[in-house]
PDB file of C-alpha atoms and ligand atoms in Angstrom:
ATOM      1  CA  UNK A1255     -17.246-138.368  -1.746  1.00 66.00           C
ATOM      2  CA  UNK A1256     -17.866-140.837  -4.471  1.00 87.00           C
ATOM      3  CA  UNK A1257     -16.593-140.736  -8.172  1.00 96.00           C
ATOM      4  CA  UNK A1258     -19.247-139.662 -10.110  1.00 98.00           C
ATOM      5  CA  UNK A1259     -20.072-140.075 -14.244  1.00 98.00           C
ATOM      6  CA  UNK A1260     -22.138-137.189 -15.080  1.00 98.00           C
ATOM      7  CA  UNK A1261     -23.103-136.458 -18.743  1.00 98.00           C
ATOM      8  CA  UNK A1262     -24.848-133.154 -20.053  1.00 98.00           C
ATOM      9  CA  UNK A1263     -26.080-133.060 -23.514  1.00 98.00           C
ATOM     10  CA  UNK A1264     -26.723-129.187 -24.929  1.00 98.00           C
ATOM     11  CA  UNK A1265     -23.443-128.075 -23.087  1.00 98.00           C
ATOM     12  CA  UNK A1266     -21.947-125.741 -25.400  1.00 97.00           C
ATOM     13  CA  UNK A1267     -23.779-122.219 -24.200  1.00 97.00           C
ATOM     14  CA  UNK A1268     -26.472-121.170 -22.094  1.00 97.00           C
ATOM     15  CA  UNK A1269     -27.709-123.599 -19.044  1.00 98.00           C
ATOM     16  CA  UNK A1270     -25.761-126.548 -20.621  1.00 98.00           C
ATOM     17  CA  UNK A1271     -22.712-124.693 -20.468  1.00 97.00           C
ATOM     18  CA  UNK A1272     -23.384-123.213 -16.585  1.00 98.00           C
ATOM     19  CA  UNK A1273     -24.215-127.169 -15.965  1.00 98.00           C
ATOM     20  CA  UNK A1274     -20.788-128.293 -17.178  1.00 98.00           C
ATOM     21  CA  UNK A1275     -18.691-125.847 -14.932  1.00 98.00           C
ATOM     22  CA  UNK A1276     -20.416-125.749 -12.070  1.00 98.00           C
ATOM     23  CA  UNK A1277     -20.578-129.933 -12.125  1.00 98.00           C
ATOM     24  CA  UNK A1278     -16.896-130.221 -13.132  1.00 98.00           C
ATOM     25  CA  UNK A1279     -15.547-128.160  -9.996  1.00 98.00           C
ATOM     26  CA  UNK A1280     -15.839-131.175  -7.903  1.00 98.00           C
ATOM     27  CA  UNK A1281     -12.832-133.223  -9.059  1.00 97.00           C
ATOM     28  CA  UNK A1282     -14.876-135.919  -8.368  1.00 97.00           C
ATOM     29  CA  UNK A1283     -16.896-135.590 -11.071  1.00 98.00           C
ATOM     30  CA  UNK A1284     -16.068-136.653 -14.591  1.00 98.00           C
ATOM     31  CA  UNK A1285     -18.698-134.496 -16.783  1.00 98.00           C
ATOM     32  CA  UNK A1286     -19.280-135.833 -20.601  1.00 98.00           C
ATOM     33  CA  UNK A1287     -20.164-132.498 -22.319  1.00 98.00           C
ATOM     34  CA  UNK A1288     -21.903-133.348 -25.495  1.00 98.00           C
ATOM     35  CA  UNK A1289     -23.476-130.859 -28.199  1.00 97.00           C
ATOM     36  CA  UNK A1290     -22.787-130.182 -31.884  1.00 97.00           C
ATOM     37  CA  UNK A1291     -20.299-128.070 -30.829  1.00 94.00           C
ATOM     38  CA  UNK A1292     -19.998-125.858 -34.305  1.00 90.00           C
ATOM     39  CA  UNK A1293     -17.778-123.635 -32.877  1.00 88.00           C
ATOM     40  CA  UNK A1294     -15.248-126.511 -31.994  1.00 86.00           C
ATOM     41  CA  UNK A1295     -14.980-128.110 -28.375  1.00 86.00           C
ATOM     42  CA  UNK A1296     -11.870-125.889 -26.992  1.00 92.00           C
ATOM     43  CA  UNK A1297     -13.828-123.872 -24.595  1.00 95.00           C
ATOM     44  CA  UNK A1298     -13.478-127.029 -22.232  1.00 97.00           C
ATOM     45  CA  UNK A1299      -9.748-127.932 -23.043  1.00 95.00           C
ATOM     46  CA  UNK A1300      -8.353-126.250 -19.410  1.00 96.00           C
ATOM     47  CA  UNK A1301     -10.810-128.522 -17.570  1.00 97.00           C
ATOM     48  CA  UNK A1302      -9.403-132.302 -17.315  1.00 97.00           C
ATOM     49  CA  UNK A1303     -12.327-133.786 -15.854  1.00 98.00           C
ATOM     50  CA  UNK A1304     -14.475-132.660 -18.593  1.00 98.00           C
ATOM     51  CA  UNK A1305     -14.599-134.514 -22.074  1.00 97.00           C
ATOM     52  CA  UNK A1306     -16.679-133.851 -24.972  1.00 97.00           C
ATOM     53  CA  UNK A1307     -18.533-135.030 -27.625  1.00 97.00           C
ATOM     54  CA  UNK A1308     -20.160-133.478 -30.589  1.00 96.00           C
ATOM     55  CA  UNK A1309     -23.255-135.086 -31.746  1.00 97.00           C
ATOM     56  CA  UNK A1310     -26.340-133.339 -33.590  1.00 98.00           C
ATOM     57  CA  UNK A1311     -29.621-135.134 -31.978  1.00 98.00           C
ATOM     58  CA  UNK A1312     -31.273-134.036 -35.120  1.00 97.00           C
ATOM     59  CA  UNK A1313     -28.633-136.307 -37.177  1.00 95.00           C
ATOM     60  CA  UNK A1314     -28.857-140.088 -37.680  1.00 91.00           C
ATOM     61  CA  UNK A1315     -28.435-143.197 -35.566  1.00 94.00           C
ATOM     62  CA  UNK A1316     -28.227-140.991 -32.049  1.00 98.00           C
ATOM     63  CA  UNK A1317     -28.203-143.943 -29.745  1.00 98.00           C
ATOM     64  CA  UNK A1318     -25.764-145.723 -31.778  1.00 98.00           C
ATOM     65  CA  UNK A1319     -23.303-142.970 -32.392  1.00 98.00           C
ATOM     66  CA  UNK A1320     -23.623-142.420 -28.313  1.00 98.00           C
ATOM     67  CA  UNK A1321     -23.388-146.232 -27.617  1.00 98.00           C
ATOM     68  CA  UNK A1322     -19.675-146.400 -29.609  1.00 97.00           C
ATOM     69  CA  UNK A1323     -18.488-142.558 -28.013  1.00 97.00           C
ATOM     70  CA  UNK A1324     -19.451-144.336 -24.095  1.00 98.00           C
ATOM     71  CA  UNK A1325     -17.804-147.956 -25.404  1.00 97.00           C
ATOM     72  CA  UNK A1326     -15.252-147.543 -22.794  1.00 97.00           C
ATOM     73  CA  UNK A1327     -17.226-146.003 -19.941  1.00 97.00           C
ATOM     74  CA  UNK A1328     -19.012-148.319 -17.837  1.00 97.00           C
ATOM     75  CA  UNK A1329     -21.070-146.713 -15.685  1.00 98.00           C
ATOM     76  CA  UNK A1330     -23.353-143.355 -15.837  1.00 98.00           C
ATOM     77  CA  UNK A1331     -24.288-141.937 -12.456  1.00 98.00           C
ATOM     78  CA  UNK A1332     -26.215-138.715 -14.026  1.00 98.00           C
ATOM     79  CA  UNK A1333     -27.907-138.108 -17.170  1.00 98.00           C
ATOM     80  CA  UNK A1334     -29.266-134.638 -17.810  1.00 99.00           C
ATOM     81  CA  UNK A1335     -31.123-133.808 -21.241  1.00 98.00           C
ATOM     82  CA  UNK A1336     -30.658-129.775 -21.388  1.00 98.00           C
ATOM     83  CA  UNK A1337     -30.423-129.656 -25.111  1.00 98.00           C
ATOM     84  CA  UNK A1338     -33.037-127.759 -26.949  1.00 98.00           C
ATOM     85  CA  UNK A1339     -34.405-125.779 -29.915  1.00 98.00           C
ATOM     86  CA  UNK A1340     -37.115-123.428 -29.844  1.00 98.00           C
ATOM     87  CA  UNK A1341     -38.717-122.099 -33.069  1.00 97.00           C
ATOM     88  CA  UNK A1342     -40.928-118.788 -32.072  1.00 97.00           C
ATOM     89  CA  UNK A1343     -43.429-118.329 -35.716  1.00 96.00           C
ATOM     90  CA  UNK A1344     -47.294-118.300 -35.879  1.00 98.00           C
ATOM     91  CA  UNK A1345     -48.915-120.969 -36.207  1.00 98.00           C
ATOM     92  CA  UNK A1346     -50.048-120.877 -40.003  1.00 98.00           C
ATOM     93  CA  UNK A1347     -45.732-120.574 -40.926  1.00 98.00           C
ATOM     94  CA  UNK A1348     -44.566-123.442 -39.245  1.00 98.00           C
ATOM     95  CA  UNK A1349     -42.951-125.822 -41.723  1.00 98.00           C
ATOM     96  CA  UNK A1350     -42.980-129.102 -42.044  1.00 98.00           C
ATOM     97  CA  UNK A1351     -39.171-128.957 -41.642  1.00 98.00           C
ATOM     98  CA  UNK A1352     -39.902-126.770 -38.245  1.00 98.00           C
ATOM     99  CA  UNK A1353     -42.295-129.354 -36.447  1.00 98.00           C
ATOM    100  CA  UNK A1354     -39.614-132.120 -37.902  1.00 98.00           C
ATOM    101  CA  UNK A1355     -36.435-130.103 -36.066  1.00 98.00           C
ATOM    102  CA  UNK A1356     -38.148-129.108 -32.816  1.00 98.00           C
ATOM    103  CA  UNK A1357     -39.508-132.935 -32.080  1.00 98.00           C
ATOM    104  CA  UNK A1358     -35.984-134.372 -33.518  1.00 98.00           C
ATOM    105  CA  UNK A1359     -34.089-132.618 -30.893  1.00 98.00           C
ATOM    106  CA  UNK A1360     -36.797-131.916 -28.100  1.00 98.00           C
ATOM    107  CA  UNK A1361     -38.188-135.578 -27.656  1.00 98.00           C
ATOM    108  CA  UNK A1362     -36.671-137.740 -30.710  1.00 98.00           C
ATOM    109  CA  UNK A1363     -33.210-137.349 -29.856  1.00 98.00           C
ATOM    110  CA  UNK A1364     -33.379-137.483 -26.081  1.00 98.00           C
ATOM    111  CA  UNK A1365     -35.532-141.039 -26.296  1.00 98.00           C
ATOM    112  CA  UNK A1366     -32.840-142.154 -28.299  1.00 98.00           C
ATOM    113  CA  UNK A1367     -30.133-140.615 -25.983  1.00 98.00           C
ATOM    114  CA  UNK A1368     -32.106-142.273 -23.076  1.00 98.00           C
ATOM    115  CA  UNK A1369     -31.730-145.687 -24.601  1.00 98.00           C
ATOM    116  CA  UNK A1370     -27.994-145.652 -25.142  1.00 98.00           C
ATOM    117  CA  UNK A1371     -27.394-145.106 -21.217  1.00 98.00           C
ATOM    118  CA  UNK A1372     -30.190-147.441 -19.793  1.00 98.00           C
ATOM    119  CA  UNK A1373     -27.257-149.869 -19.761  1.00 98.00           C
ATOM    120  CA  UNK A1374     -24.757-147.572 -18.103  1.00 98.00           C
ATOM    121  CA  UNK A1375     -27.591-146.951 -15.490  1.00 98.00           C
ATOM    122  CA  UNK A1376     -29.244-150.051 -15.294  1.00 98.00           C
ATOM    123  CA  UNK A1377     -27.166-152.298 -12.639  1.00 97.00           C
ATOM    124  CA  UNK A1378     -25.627-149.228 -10.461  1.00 97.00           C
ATOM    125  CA  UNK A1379     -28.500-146.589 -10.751  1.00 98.00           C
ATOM    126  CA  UNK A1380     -28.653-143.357 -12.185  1.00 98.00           C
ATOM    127  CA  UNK A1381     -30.479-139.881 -12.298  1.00 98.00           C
ATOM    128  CA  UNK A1382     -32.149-139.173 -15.980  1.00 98.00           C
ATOM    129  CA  UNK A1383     -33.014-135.379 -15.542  1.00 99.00           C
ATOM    130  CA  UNK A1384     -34.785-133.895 -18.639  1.00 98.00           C
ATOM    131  CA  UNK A1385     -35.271-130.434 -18.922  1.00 98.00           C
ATOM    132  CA  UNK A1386     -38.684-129.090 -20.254  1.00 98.00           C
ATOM    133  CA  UNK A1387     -40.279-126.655 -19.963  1.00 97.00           C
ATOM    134  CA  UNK A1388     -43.116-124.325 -18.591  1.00 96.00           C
ATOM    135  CA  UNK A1389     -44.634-124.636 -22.209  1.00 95.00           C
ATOM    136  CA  UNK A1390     -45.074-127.805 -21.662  1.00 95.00           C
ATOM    137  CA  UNK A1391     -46.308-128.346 -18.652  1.00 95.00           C
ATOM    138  CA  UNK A1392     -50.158-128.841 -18.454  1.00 91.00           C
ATOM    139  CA  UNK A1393     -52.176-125.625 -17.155  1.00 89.00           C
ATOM    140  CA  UNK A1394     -49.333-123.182 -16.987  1.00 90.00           C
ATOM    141  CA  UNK A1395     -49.045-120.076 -19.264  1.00 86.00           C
ATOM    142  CA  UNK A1396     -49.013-120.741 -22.990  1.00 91.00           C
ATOM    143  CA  UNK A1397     -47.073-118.449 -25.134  1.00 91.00           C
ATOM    144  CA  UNK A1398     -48.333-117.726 -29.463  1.00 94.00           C
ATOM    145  CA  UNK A1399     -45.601-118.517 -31.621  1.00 96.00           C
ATOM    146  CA  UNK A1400     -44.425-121.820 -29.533  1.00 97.00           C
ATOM    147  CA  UNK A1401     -46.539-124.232 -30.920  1.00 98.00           C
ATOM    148  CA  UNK A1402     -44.050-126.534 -32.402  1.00 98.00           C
ATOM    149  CA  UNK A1403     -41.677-126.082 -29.285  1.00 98.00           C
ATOM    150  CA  UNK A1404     -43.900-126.915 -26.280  1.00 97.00           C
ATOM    151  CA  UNK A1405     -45.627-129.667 -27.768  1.00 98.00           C
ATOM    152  CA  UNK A1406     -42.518-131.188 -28.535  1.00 98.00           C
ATOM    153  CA  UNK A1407     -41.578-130.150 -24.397  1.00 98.00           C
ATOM    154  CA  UNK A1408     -45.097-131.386 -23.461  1.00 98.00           C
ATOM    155  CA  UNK A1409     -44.258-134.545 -24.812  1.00 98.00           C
ATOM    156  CA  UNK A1410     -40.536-134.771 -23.263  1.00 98.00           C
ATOM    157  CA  UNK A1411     -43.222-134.561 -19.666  1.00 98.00           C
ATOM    158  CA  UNK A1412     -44.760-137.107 -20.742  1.00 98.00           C
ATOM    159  CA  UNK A1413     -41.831-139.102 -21.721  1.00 98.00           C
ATOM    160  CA  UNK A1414     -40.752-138.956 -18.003  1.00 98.00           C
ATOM    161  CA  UNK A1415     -43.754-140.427 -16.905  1.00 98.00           C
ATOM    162  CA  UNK A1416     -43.503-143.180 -19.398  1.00 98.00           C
ATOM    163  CA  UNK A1417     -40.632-144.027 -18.536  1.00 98.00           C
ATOM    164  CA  UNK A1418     -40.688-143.897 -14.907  1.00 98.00           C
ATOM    165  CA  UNK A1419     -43.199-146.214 -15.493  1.00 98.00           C
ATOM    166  CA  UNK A1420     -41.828-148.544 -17.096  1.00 98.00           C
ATOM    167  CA  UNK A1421     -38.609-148.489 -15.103  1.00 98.00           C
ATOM    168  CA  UNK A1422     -39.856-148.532 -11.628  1.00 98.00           C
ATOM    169  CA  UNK A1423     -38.769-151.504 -10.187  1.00 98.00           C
ATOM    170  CA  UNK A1424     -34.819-150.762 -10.965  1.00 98.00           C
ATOM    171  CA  UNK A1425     -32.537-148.394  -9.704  1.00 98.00           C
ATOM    172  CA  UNK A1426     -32.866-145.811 -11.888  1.00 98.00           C
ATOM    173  CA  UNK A1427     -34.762-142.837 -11.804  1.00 98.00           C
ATOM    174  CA  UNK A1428     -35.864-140.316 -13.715  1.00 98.00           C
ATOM    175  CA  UNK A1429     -37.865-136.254 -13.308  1.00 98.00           C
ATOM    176  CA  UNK A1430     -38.348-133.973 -15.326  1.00 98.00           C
ATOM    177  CA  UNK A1431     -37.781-129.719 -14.595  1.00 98.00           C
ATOM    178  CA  UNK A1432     -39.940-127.127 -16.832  1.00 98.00           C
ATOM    179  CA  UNK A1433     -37.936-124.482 -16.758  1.00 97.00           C
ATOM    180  CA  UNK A1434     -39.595-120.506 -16.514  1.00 96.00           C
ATOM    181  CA  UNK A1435     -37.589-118.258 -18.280  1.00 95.00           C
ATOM    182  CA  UNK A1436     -33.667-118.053 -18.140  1.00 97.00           C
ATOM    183  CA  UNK A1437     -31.557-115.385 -19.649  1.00 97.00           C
ATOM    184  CA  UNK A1438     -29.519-116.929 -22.435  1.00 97.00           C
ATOM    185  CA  UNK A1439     -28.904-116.560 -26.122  1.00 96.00           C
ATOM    186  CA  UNK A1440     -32.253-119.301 -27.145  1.00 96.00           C
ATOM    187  CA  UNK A1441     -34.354-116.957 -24.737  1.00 95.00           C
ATOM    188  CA  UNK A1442     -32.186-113.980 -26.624  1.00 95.00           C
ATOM    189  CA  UNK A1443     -32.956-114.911 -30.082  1.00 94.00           C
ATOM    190  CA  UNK A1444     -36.929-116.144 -29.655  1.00 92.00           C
ATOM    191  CA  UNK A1445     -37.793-112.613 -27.884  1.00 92.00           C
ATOM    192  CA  UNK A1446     -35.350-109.482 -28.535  1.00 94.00           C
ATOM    193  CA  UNK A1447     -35.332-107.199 -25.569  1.00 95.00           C
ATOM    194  CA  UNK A1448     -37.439-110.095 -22.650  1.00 92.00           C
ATOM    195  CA  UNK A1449     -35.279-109.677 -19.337  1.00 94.00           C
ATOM    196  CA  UNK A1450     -35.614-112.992 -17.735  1.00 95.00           C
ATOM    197  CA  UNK A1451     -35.227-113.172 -13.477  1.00 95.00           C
ATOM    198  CA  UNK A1452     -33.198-116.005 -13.877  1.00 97.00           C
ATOM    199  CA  UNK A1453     -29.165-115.886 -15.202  1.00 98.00           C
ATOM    200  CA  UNK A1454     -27.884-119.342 -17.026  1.00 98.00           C
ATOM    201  CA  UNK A1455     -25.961-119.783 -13.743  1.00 98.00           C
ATOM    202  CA  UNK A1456     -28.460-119.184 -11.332  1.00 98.00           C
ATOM    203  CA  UNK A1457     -30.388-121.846 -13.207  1.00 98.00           C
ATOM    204  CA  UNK A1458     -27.545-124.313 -13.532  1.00 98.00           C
ATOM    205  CA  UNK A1459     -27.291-124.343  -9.832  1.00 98.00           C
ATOM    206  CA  UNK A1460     -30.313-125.331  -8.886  1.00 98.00           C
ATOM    207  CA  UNK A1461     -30.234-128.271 -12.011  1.00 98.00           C
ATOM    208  CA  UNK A1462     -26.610-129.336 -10.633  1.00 98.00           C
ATOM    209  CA  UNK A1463     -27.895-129.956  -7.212  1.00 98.00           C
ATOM    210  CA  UNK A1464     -31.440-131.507  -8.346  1.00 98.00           C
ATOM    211  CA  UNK A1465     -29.267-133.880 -10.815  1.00 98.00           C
ATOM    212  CA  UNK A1466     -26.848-135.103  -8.152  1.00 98.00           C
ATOM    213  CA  UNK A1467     -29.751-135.271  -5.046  1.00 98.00           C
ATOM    214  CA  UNK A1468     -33.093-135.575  -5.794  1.00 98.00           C
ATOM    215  CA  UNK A1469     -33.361-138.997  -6.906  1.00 98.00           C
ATOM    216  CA  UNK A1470     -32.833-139.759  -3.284  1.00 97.00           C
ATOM    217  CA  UNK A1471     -36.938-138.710  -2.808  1.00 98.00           C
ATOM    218  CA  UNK A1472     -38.651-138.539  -6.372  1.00 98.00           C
ATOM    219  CA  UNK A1473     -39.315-140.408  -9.055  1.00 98.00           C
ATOM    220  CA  UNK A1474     -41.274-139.752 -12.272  1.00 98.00           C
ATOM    221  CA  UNK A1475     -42.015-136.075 -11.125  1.00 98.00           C
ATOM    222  CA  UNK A1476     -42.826-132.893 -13.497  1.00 98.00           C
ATOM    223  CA  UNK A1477     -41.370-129.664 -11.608  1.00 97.00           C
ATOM    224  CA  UNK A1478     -42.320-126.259 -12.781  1.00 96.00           C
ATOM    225  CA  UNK A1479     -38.966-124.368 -11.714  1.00 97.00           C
ATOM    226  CA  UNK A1480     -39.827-120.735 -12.406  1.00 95.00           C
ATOM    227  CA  UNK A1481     -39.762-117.633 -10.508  1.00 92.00           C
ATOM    228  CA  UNK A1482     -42.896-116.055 -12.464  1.00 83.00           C
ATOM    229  CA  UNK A1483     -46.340-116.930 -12.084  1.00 69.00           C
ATOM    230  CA  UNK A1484     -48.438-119.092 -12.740  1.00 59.00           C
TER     231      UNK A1484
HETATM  232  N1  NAP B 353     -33.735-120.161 -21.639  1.00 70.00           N
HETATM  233  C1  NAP B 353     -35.006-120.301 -21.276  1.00 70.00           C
HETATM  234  O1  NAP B 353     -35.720-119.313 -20.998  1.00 70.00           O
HETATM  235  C2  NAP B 353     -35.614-121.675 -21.174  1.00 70.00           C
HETATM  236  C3  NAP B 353     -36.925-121.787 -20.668  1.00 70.00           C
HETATM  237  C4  NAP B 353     -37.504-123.034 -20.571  1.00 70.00           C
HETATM  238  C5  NAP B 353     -36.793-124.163 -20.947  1.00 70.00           C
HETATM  239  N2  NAP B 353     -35.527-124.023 -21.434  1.00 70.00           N
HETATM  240  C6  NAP B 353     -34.827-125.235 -21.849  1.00 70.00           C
HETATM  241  O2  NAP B 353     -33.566-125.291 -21.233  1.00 70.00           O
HETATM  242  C7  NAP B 353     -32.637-125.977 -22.081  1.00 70.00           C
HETATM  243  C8  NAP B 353     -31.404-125.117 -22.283  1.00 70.00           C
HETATM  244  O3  NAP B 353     -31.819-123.889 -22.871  1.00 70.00           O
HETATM  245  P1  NAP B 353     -30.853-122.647 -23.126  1.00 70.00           P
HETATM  246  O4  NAP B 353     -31.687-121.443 -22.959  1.00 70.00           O
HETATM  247  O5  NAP B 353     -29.585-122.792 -22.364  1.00 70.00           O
HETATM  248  O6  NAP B 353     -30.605-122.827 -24.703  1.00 70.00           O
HETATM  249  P2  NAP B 353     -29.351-122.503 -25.651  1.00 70.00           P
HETATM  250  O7  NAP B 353     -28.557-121.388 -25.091  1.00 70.00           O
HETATM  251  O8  NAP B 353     -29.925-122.348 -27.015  1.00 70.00           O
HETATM  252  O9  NAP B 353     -28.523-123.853 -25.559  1.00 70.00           O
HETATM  253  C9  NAP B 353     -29.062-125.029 -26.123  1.00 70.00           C
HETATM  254  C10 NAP B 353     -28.046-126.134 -26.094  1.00 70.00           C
HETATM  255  O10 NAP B 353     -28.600-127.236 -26.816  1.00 70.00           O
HETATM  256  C11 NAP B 353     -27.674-127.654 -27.813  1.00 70.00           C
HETATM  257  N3  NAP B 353     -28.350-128.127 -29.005  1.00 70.00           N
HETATM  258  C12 NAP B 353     -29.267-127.470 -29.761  1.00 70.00           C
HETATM  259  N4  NAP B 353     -29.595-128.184 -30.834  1.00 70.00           N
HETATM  260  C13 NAP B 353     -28.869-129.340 -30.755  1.00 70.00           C
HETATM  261  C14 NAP B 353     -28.754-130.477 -31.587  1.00 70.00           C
HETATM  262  N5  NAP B 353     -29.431-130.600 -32.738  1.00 70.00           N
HETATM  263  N6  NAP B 353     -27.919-131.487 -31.213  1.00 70.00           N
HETATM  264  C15 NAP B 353     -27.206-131.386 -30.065  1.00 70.00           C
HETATM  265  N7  NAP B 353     -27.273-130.324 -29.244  1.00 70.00           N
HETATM  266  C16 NAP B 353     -28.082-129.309 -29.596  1.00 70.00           C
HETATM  267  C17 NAP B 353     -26.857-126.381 -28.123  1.00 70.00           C
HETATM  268  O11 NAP B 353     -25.563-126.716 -28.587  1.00 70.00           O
HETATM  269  P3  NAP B 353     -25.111-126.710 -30.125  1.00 70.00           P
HETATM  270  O12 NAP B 353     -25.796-125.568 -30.799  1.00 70.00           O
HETATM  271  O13 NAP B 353     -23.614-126.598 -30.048  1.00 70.00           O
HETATM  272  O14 NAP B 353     -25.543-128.046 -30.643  1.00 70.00           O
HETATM  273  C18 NAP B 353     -26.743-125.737 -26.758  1.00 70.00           C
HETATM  274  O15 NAP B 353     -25.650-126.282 -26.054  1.00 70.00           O
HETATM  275  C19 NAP B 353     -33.392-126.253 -23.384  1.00 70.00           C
HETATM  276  O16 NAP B 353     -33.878-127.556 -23.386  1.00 70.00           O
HETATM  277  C20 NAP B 353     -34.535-125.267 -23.342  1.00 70.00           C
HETATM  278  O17 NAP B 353     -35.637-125.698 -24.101  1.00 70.00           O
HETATM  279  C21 NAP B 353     -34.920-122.814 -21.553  1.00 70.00           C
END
């Protein structure tokens, strides 16, 4: 099997985290785990195919900071944008700073972290997987209190589209997953008590094998991945 570069950004707990391990059991794959990483980067230190790298996509100069951390590393077989924040308030108390965080990290950041690998991608290929969600994805369910996090996911969908456009005639490709709910400390924090069908892992296997395959049939596609309805 081939050697594979495989970078997940948000990989320091919940699906991110799942992504990382399961990814990193083939020692064929070298996984770039990248996150702010508050509580330090040790939790990966036993695994020698996976390296990380703590950036905050709400911070400054994202694409450049990313550019000089991936100097070295040529080529980027898999890029998948699981990092997220989700604000849950009602409508009328959503700051200024609120709508400024959710679109830094949920759209901002990942254009940005987009641009910095187009290069890594651009001669070999590559799979650009961003994770949205549900929220965001026109027609489904809409939840009160998410206004400033799914219209920052609705435009990561359109993003994907965008961009697909735009890069269609080269080797890499790009879809887009809106997740349904997932049991993990953002889910945790944003509704006390929800029980969600879905564990972190369960999730992450499905996303590993989507990152790694998919881009062998699709391009440009928005997948609701969710095991409640609509
Ligand atoms: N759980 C669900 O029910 C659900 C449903 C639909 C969609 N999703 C989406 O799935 C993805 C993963 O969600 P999750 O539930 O696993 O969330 P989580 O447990 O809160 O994990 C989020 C990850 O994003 C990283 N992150 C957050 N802010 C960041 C920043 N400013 N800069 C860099 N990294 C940042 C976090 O790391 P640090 O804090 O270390 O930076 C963490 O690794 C998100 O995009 C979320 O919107 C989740």
């Amino acid at each position: 099997m081939m050697h594979k570069n495989i970078v997940v950004v948000g990989a320091s707990r919940g699906i991110g985290r799942e992504l990382v391990l399961n990814l990193a059991q083939n020692p064929n794959h070298t996984v770039f785990a990248i996150a702010r990483f508050s509580k330090g980067t040790s939790q990966y230190a036993d695994m020698p195919n996976v390296h990380t790298f703590a950036l905050d996509l709400a911070g400054s100069d994202v694409r450049s900071q990313i550019t000089s951390m991936f100097s070295k590393i040529k080529n980027v077989d898999v890029l998948i944008n699981n990092a997220g924040t989700l604000v849950n308030k009602p409508f009328l108390e959503l700051t200024r700073e609120d709508f400024q965080e959710s679109y830094q990290v949920n759209i901002i950041g990942v254009m940005e972290t987009v641009q910095a690998f187009v290069p890594k991608m651009i001669e070999n290929g590559g799979h650009i997987v961003n994770i949205s969600s549900v929220g965001g994805f026109q027609g489904s369910v809409k939840f009160a209190g998410l206004t400033a996090y799914s219209t920052s996911k609705a435009a990561l969908v359109s993003f994907t589209e965008l961009f697909a456009e735009e890069y269609k005639d080269t080797k890499i490709k790009t879809n887009c997953l809106c997740l349904g709910s997932v049991q993990t400390q953002m889910l945790e924090e944003a509704f006390p008590g929800l029980q969600a069908p879905l564990s972190a892992e369960k999730m992450a296997e499905y996303i590993a094998d989507f990152s790694l395959n998919a881009h062998q049939w699709m391009h440009g596609t928005v997948i609701p991945v969710s095991l409640t309805t609509p």
